[in-house]
């Protein structure tokens, strides 16, 4: 199990980055809609 921890940490980091990107994309889309 201990050897798997680094992989899980990497996956969690990727998930967090993906969430941040998704939030940024959603915000940009929302601002675009607000402008129009």
Protein backbone atom coordinates (compact mmCIF):
# COMPACT_ATOMS: atom_id res chain seq x y z
CA UNK A 1 0.00 0.00 0.00
CA UNK A 2 2.76 2.46 0.88
CA UNK A 3 4.22 2.14 -2.61
CA UNK A 4 0.87 3.13 -4.12
CA UNK A 5 0.61 6.36 -2.13
CA UNK A 6 2.74 8.46 -4.54
CA UNK A 7 0.50 7.40 -7.44
CA UNK A 8 -2.61 8.34 -5.49
CA UNK A 9 -1.08 11.69 -4.59
CA UNK A 10 -0.29 12.34 -8.25
CA UNK A 11 -3.83 11.40 -9.26
CA UNK A 12 -5.29 13.69 -6.59
CA UNK A 13 -3.04 16.54 -7.75
CA UNK A 14 -4.16 15.98 -11.35
CA UNK A 15 -7.78 15.96 -10.22
CA UNK A 16 -7.30 19.24 -8.37
CA UNK A 17 -5.61 20.81 -11.42
CA UNK A 18 -8.40 19.53 -13.66
CA UNK A 19 -10.98 21.04 -11.30
CA UNK A 20 -9.17 24.37 -11.34
CA UNK A 21 -9.03 24.34 -15.15
CA UNK A 22 -12.72 23.47 -15.32
CA UNK A 23 -13.58 26.31 -12.94
CA UNK A 24 -11.50 28.77 -14.99
CA UNK A 25 -13.17 27.59 -18.21
CA UNK A 26 -16.61 27.90 -16.64
CA UNK A 27 -15.81 31.38 -15.36
CA UNK A 28 -14.56 32.51 -18.79
CA UNK A 29 -17.70 31.11 -20.44
CA UNK A 30 -19.86 32.80 -17.82
CA UNK A 31 -18.14 36.16 -18.33
CA UNK A 32 -18.53 35.78 -22.11
CA UNK A 33 -22.25 35.18 -21.63
CA UNK A 34 -22.48 38.20 -19.34
CA UNK A 35 -20.82 40.42 -21.99
CA UNK A 36 -23.32 39.30 -24.62
